[in-house]
Coordinates of C-alpha atoms and ligand atoms in Angstrom, one line a residue:
X1 CA 96.2 130.6 40.7
X2 CA 99.4 129.6 38.7
X3 CA 102.6 131.4 39.5
X4 CA 102.4 133.1 36.1
X5 CA 99.2 134.9 37.3
X6 CA 101.0 136.3 40.3
X7 CA 102.1 139.9 39.9
X8 CA 105.1 141.1 42.0
X9 CA 106.5 144.6 41.9
X10 CA 110.2 144.4 42.8
X11 CA 112.1 147.5 44.0
X12 CA 115.1 147.6 41.7
X13 CA 117.9 150.0 42.8
X14 CA 120.5 149.3 40.1
X15 CA 122.5 147.3 42.6
X16 CA 123.3 143.6 42.6
X17 CA 120.9 142.5 45.3
X18 CA 117.7 143.8 43.9
X19 CA 118.8 142.6 40.4
X20 CA 119.1 139.0 41.7
X21 CA 115.9 139.4 43.7
X22 CA 114.0 140.3 40.5
X23 CA 115.7 137.4 38.6
X24 CA 114.8 134.8 41.2
X25 CA 111.1 136.0 41.2
X26 CA 111.1 135.7 37.4
X27 CA 112.5 132.2 37.6
X28 CA 109.7 131.3 40.0
X29 CA 107.4 132.2 37.2
X30 CA 105.8 135.4 38.6
X31 CA 104.9 138.4 36.5
X32 CA 107.6 140.8 37.7
X33 CA 107.8 144.5 37.3
X34 CA 110.9 146.4 38.2
X35 CA 110.4 149.8 40.0
X36 CA 113.1 152.4 40.6
X37 CA 112.4 155.0 43.2
X38 CA 113.9 158.4 42.9
X39 CA 114.1 160.0 46.3
X40 CA 116.4 162.9 45.8
X41 CA 116.5 165.5 43.1
X42 CA 120.0 166.0 41.7
X43 CA 118.8 169.6 40.8
X44 CA 118.8 170.3 44.6
X45 CA 122.5 169.6 44.6
X46 CA 125.5 171.3 43.3
X47 CA 127.7 168.3 43.3
X48 CA 127.7 165.1 41.3
X49 CA 124.8 162.8 42.0
X50 CA 124.6 159.1 41.2
X51 CA 120.7 158.9 41.1
X52 CA 120.5 159.1 37.3
X53 CA 123.2 156.5 36.9
X54 CA 121.5 154.1 39.3
X55 CA 118.2 154.6 37.4
X56 CA 119.9 153.8 34.2
X57 CA 121.4 150.6 35.8
X58 CA 118.0 149.6 37.1
X59 CA 116.6 150.0 33.6
X60 CA 119.3 147.8 32.1
X61 CA 118.6 145.1 34.8
X62 CA 114.9 145.1 33.7
X63 CA 115.9 145.0 30.0
X64 CA 118.2 142.1 30.6
X65 CA 115.5 140.2 32.6
X66 CA 112.9 141.2 30.0
X67 CA 110.5 142.6 32.6
X68 CA 108.7 146.0 32.5
X69 CA 110.4 148.9 34.2
X70 CA 108.8 151.8 36.0
X71 CA 110.4 154.8 37.6
X72 CA 108.5 156.6 40.4
X73 CA 109.5 159.8 42.1
X74 CA 109.2 160.2 45.9
X75 CA 111.4 163.3 46.0
X76 CA 108.6 165.3 47.8
X77 CA 107.7 162.4 50.1
X78 CA 111.4 161.8 51.0
X79 CA 111.9 165.4 51.7
X80 CA 108.8 165.8 53.9
X81 CA 108.9 162.4 55.7
X82 CA 112.6 161.5 55.9
X83 CA 114.9 164.5 55.3
X84 CA 113.0 167.1 57.3
X85 CA 112.8 164.7 60.2
X86 CA 116.6 164.1 59.8
X87 CA 117.3 167.8 60.1
X88 CA 115.1 168.2 63.1
X89 CA 116.8 165.3 64.8
X90 CA 120.2 166.8 64.2
X91 CA 119.0 170.2 65.6
X92 CA 117.9 168.4 68.7
X93 CA 121.4 167.0 69.2
X94 CA 120.5 163.5 68.1
X95 CA 122.0 161.3 65.3
X96 CA 119.2 160.1 63.1
X97 CA 119.0 157.0 61.0
X98 CA 117.4 158.0 57.7
X99 CA 117.6 154.4 56.3
X100 CA 115.2 153.0 58.9
X101 CA 112.8 156.0 58.4
X102 CA 113.0 155.7 54.7
X103 CA 112.0 152.0 54.7
X104 CA 109.1 152.8 56.9
X105 CA 107.7 155.7 54.9
X106 CA 108.9 155.3 51.4
X107 CA 109.6 151.7 50.4
X108 CA 107.1 150.0 52.7
X109 CA 104.4 152.6 52.5
X110 CA 104.4 154.8 49.4
X111 CA 105.9 152.1 47.1
X112 CA 103.7 149.4 48.6
X113 CA 100.6 151.4 47.8
X114 CA 101.8 152.4 44.4
X115 CA 102.5 148.8 43.6
X116 CA 99.1 147.5 44.8
X117 CA 96.9 150.4 43.6
X118 CA 98.6 151.5 40.4
X119 CA 100.5 148.4 39.1
X120 CA 97.9 145.9 40.4
X121 CA 100.6 143.9 42.1
X122 CA 99.7 141.0 44.4
X123 CA 103.0 141.5 46.4
X124 CA 106.1 143.6 46.6
X125 CA 109.7 142.5 46.8
X126 CA 113.1 144.0 47.7
X127 CA 116.7 142.8 47.7
X128 CA 116.9 143.0 51.5
X129 CA 118.6 140.1 53.3
X130 CA 115.7 139.2 55.6
X131 CA 112.9 136.6 55.9
X132 CA 109.4 136.5 57.1
X133 CA 107.3 133.7 58.6
X134 CA 105.3 133.5 55.4
X135 CA 105.9 131.3 52.3
X136 CA 105.4 133.2 49.0
X137 CA 102.1 131.4 48.4
X138 CA 100.8 132.7 51.8
X139 CA 101.9 136.2 50.9
X140 CA 99.7 136.1 47.8
X141 CA 96.7 135.0 49.9
X142 CA 97.0 138.0 52.2
X143 CA 94.2 140.6 51.7
X144 CA 95.5 144.0 50.8
X145 CA 93.3 146.6 52.5
X146 CA 93.5 150.0 50.9
X147 CA 94.5 152.9 53.2
X148 CA 92.5 152.3 56.3
X149 CA 89.1 154.0 56.1
X150 CA 87.4 151.6 58.4
X151 CA 90.2 151.8 61.0
X152 CA 88.1 150.3 63.7
X153 CA 87.3 147.1 61.9
X154 CA 90.8 146.6 60.6
X155 CA 92.2 147.0 64.1
X156 CA 90.1 144.3 65.5
X157 CA 90.3 141.9 62.6
X158 CA 91.7 138.6 64.0
X159 CA 94.6 137.3 61.9
X160 CA 97.8 135.5 62.5
X161 CA 100.6 138.0 62.7
X162 CA 103.6 137.7 60.4
X163 CA 107.1 137.7 61.9
X164 CA 110.2 139.5 60.6
X165 CA 113.1 137.0 60.7
X166 CA 116.8 137.5 60.2
X167 CA 118.3 136.6 56.9
X168 CA 120.3 133.3 56.7
X169 CA 123.5 135.3 56.0
X170 CA 123.8 136.8 59.5
X171 CA 126.6 139.1 58.4
X172 CA 124.4 140.7 55.7
X173 CA 121.1 140.5 57.7
X174 CA 119.2 143.7 57.2
X175 CA 116.3 143.3 59.6
X176 CA 117.8 146.2 61.5
X177 CA 116.8 148.6 58.7
X178 CA 113.3 147.0 58.5
X179 CA 112.5 147.2 62.2
X180 CA 110.0 150.0 61.8
X181 CA 107.9 148.7 58.9
X182 CA 104.2 147.9 59.4
X183 CA 102.6 144.5 59.8
X184 CA 100.4 145.3 56.8
X185 CA 103.5 145.9 54.6
X186 CA 105.3 142.8 55.9
X187 CA 102.3 140.6 55.0
X188 CA 102.6 141.7 51.4
X189 CA 106.4 141.4 51.0
X190 CA 108.7 138.8 49.6
X191 CA 112.4 138.9 50.3
X192 CA 113.8 136.5 47.6
X193 CA 117.4 136.8 49.1
X194 CA 116.4 135.8 52.6
X195 CA 117.9 132.3 52.5
X196 CA 121.0 133.2 50.4
X197 CA 124.5 134.5 51.2
X198 CA 125.9 137.6 49.5
X199 CA 128.6 135.6 47.8
X200 CA 126.0 133.2 46.3
X201 CA 124.0 136.2 45.1
X202 CA 127.0 137.6 43.4
X203 CA 127.6 134.2 41.7
X204 CA 124.0 134.2 40.4
X205 CA 124.4 137.7 39.0
X206 CA 127.6 136.7 37.2
X207 CA 126.1 133.5 35.8
X208 CA 123.2 135.5 34.4
X209 CA 125.3 138.2 32.7
X210 CA 124.4 141.0 35.2
X211 CA 128.0 142.3 34.9
X212 CA 127.1 146.0 35.0
X213 CA 125.6 145.7 38.5
X214 CA 128.5 143.5 39.7
X215 CA 131.0 146.2 38.8
X216 CA 129.2 148.8 40.9
X217 CA 130.4 149.7 44.3
X218 CA 128.4 148.4 47.2
X219 CA 125.9 150.9 48.7
X220 CA 128.0 153.6 50.3
X221 CA 128.5 153.2 54.0
X222 CA 129.2 156.8 54.9
X223 CA 127.4 156.9 58.2
X224 CA 124.6 157.8 58.5
X225 CA 123.6 157.9 54.8
X226 CA 124.1 154.3 53.9
X227 CA 121.6 154.2 51.0
X228 CA 118.4 155.5 49.5
X229 CA 119.5 158.0 47.1
X230 CA 121.4 160.2 49.4
X231 CA 124.5 158.2 48.8
X232 CA 126.3 161.0 47.0
X233 CA 127.1 162.5 50.3
X234 CA 129.7 159.9 50.8
X235 CA 131.6 161.2 47.9
X236 CA 131.4 164.7 49.2
X237 CA 132.0 166.4 52.4
X238 CA 129.3 165.5 55.0
X239 CA 130.0 168.6 57.1
X240 CA 129.7 170.9 54.0
X241 CA 126.4 169.1 53.1
X242 CA 124.8 169.6 56.5
X243 CA 125.9 173.2 56.7
X244 CA 123.9 173.8 53.5
X245 CA 120.7 173.0 55.4
X246 CA 121.5 173.9 59.1
X247 CA 122.7 177.2 60.5
X248 CA 126.2 176.9 62.0
X249 CA 126.0 176.8 65.8
X250 CA 129.5 177.5 67.1
X251 CA 130.4 176.1 70.5
X252 CA 133.1 174.6 72.6
X253 CA 134.7 171.2 72.9
X254 CA 134.9 170.7 76.7
X255 CA 136.9 168.0 78.4
X256 CA 134.6 165.7 80.4
X257 CA 137.4 165.1 82.9
X258 CA 138.2 168.6 84.1
X259 CA 135.6 170.7 82.1
X260 CA 138.5 172.6 80.4
X261 CA 137.7 174.2 77.0
X262 CA 139.8 172.2 74.5
X263 CA 138.7 174.0 71.2
X264 CA 135.8 175.2 69.2
X265 CA 133.4 173.6 66.7
X266 CA 130.8 174.8 64.1
X267 CA 127.8 172.9 65.4
X268 CA 126.9 169.9 67.6
X269 CA 125.0 168.3 64.7
X270 CA 128.3 167.7 63.0
X271 CA 129.4 165.3 65.7
X272 CA 128.0 162.0 67.0
X273 CA 128.8 160.2 70.2
X274 CA 131.8 157.9 69.9
X275 CA 133.3 159.8 67.0
X276 CA 136.8 161.1 67.0
X277 CA 136.9 164.9 67.3
X278 CA 139.6 166.8 65.6
X279 CA 141.0 169.3 68.1
X280 CA 143.4 171.8 66.6
X281 CA 146.8 171.9 68.2
X282 CA 146.3 168.9 70.4
X283 CA 148.2 165.6 70.1
X284 CA 146.5 162.3 70.7
X285 CA 142.9 161.3 69.9
X286 CA 139.9 162.8 71.6
X287 CA 136.4 161.3 71.3
X288 CA 132.9 162.8 71.6
X289 CA 131.2 161.5 74.7
X290 CA 128.2 163.8 75.2
X291 CA 126.6 167.0 74.0
X292 CA 124.7 169.8 75.7
X293 CA 122.4 171.5 73.1
X294 CA 121.4 174.3 75.5
X295 CA 125.0 175.5 75.8
X296 CA 126.4 174.2 72.5
X297 CA 129.1 172.3 74.4
X298 CA 130.4 169.0 73.0
X299 CA 132.1 166.9 75.7
X300 CA 135.2 165.0 74.8
X301 CA 137.4 162.4 76.4
X302 CA 141.0 161.5 75.7
X303 CA 140.6 157.8 74.7
X304 CA 138.4 155.6 72.5
X305 CA 137.5 153.4 75.5
X306 CA 137.0 156.1 78.1
X307 CA 134.4 155.2 80.7
X308 CA 132.4 158.3 79.7
X309 CA 131.6 156.4 76.5
X310 CA 130.1 153.4 78.2
X311 CA 126.5 153.2 79.6
X312 CA 124.1 150.3 80.4
X313 CA 120.8 152.1 80.4
X314 CA 118.6 153.9 77.9
X315 CA 115.1 154.9 77.2
X316 CA 113.3 154.8 73.8
X317 CA 110.2 156.5 72.5
X318 CA 107.1 154.4 71.9
X319 CA 108.3 151.1 70.5
X320 CA 107.1 149.9 67.2
X321 CA 106.4 146.1 67.6
X322 CA 106.2 144.3 64.3
X323 CA 104.2 141.2 65.2
X324 CA 102.9 141.5 68.7
X325 CA 101.9 145.0 69.9
X326 CA 103.5 144.7 72.5
X327 CA 104.8 141.2 73.2
X328 CA 102.4 139.3 75.6
X329 CA 105.3 138.4 77.9
X330 CA 106.3 142.1 78.3
X331 CA 102.7 143.0 79.1
X332 CA 102.3 140.2 81.5
X333 CA 105.6 140.5 83.4
X334 CA 106.2 144.3 82.7
X335 CA 109.7 143.2 81.8
X336 CA 111.3 140.9 79.2
X337 CA 114.7 139.5 78.4
X338 CA 115.8 139.8 74.8
X339 CA 118.7 141.1 72.7
X340 CA 119.4 144.5 71.3
X341 CA 121.5 146.4 68.8
X342 CA 121.6 150.0 67.8
X343 CA 124.0 149.8 64.9
X344 CA 123.7 147.5 61.9
X345 CA 126.1 144.6 62.2
X346 CA 127.1 145.2 65.8
X347 CA 127.0 142.0 67.9
X348 CA 123.7 141.5 69.7
X349 CA 123.7 142.5 73.3
X350 CA 121.6 140.7 75.9
X351 CA 119.2 143.1 77.7
X352 CA 116.1 143.5 79.8
X353 CA 113.2 145.6 78.7
X354 CA 110.8 147.4 81.1
X355 CA 107.6 148.6 79.6
X356 CA 106.3 152.1 80.5
X357 CA 102.7 153.3 80.3
X358 CA 103.3 155.3 77.2
X359 CA 104.6 152.3 75.2
X360 CA 108.2 153.3 75.6
X361 CA 110.8 151.0 77.2
X362 CA 113.8 151.2 79.5
X363 CA 116.5 149.0 78.2
X364 CA 119.0 147.7 80.7
X365 CA 122.1 146.0 79.2
X366 CA 123.9 143.2 80.9
X367 CA 127.1 145.1 80.5
X368 CA 127.8 148.7 79.4
X369 CA 128.0 149.3 75.7
X370 CA 130.1 151.9 73.9
X371 CA 128.6 155.1 72.4
X372 CA 124.9 154.5 72.8
X373 CA 123.5 157.4 70.8
X374 CA 120.2 159.3 71.0
X375 CA 118.4 159.4 67.7
X376 CA 119.6 155.9 66.7
X377 CA 117.1 153.0 66.9
X378 CA 117.3 150.4 69.6
X379 CA 116.3 147.2 67.6
X380 CA 115.1 144.2 69.6
X381 CA 115.6 140.5 68.8
X382 CA 114.4 137.2 70.3
X383 CA 116.2 134.3 68.7
X384 CA 116.1 135.0 64.9
X385 CA 113.0 137.2 65.2
X386 CA 113.3 141.0 64.9
X387 CA 110.6 142.2 67.3
X388 CA 110.7 145.9 66.4
X389 CA 112.4 149.0 67.5
X390 CA 112.2 152.3 69.4
X391 CA 114.2 155.5 68.9
X392 CA 116.7 156.2 71.7
X393 CA 115.7 159.4 73.4
X394 CA 117.5 159.3 76.8
X395 CA 120.6 157.7 78.2
X396 CA 121.4 156.6 81.7
X397 CA 124.6 157.8 83.5
X398 CA 127.9 156.8 82.0
X399 CA 130.4 154.6 83.8
X400 CA 132.5 157.7 84.3
X401 CA 129.7 159.6 86.0
X402 CA 129.0 156.6 88.2
X403 CA 132.7 156.4 89.2
X404 CA 132.8 160.1 90.0
X405 CA 129.6 159.7 92.1
X406 CA 131.2 156.8 94.0
X407 CA 134.5 158.7 94.5
X408 CA 132.6 161.7 95.8
X409 CA 130.6 159.4 98.1
X410 CA 133.7 157.7 99.4
X411 CA 135.3 161.2 99.8
X412 CA 132.4 162.3 101.9
X413 CA 132.4 159.2 104.0
X414 CA 136.2 159.6 104.5
X415 CA 135.6 163.2 105.5
X416 CA 132.9 162.1 107.9
X417 CA 135.2 159.6 109.4
X418 CA 138.0 162.2 109.7
X419 CA 135.5 164.6 111.3
X420 CA 134.5 162.0 113.9
X421 CA 135.8 163.0 117.3
X422 CA 138.3 160.5 118.7
X423 CA 136.5 158.3 121.3
X424 CA 139.1 159.1 123.9
Ligands
LIG1 N1 116.4 153.8 44.6 C1 115.8 152.6 44.8 N2 114.8 152.2 43.9 C2 114.2 151.0 44.1 N3 114.5 150.2 45.0 C3 115.5 150.5 45.9 C4 116.2 151.7 45.8 N4 117.1 151.8 46.8 C5 116.9 150.6 47.5 N5 116.0 149.8 47.0 C6 115.5 148.5 47.4 O1 115.9 148.3 48.8 C7 116.7 147.2 48.9 C8 117.8 147.5 49.9 O2 118.5 148.6 49.5 P1 119.9 149.0 50.1 O3 120.5 150.1 49.3 O4 119.7 149.2 51.6 O5 120.8 147.6 50.0 P2 121.7 146.9 48.9 O6 122.1 145.6 49.5 O7 122.8 147.8 48.5 O8 120.7 146.6 47.7 P3 121.1 146.7 46.1 O9 122.3 145.9 45.9 O10 119.9 146.1 45.4 O11 121.3 148.1 45.8 C9 117.3 147.0 47.5 O12 117.7 145.7 47.3 C10 116.1 147.4 46.6 O13 115.2 146.3 46.5

């Protein structure tokens, strides 16, 4: 089939990356349709919301490129599958990552099915900086199976798996956010920006008169709401926003060193490990190192590199493996060396995985990392391949706890020595 017969639905957000992605697909000769997803209803909000402005920008991109434009609402799906999960995670004392969950459920599930079933698309595309092991042409040859009815047959269908690979621009690489998407979705996805750098993408946009998207601010980076329609929180107060959905849970800030109460807070869900805690009346910076949801205590330490912030062991939930479920090496040896990160753009850390019966893994780092955080995703890499990810559920002891243990042990040994009767 000629390129002109290939139909691609490109997710267009109103930002520069997806605008250039759509433009490149158009230049390759495909029939491109731009789709804007609305994931949040501004009516739910009292403050200003940028969703409508983004939709307008996405529409202008499609006009400029002379491609059809569709808007689709996933407000209900986002609420049920992303936002409620986020609130639940906060209540459990974890710090969720809605961007990863949103990609899994909204872009690479609902949007994928909408594109295939309603728009008759042969493939979908996004402006993510990532690559796969398939060429465009191979993507078009992949069979799209409707939502699995014949689960059994699908599961045992023999086919070569598709790998998720880091984008060429390692600084912009977004595989971290894609680490929970399904093999089925990946097989039908094109990432037109995978081989490009951000600066080159901006250059293309400016050469093609996409000035309105160039003028926009980059996706907001107010952790943890980096994108997907909940960006407006960045402009407003995150604490105020969460307190509209979660009951305040007053508790104490407690020093990890001497267990002294240092102040009070309105809820453990307003704090994440590693973050600076504002303690009224105290000079110097204190940092959150741990939480106890059963008592409401938030433990703090008096420096940003305090040993209570460093750990080298964590456990995930059942890992989602993108290509091999789970990697043959891990099954054979029950352990595997690879790299890991739990925050976008942090340097990759060498680690060893140990597989558990339930599909979860223990991750042992070669050296302790700062502020490992339950609720965040541990994303695994081998070379430039993103293998998949698991949610961090448990942490091993901190360096501070280990030091205390050793001190106690030494103290006991010394006491034992002191207690020993002189030989004479
Ligand atoms: N509301 C949306 N509607 C349609 N597609 C979206 C939407 N939000 C994100 N996307 C898709 O997901 C991709 C990654 O989005 P994200 O906001 O994480 O990154 P970005 O680099 O800021 O992208 P962009 O510059 O295109 O906004 C976008 O390039 C786009 O293809």
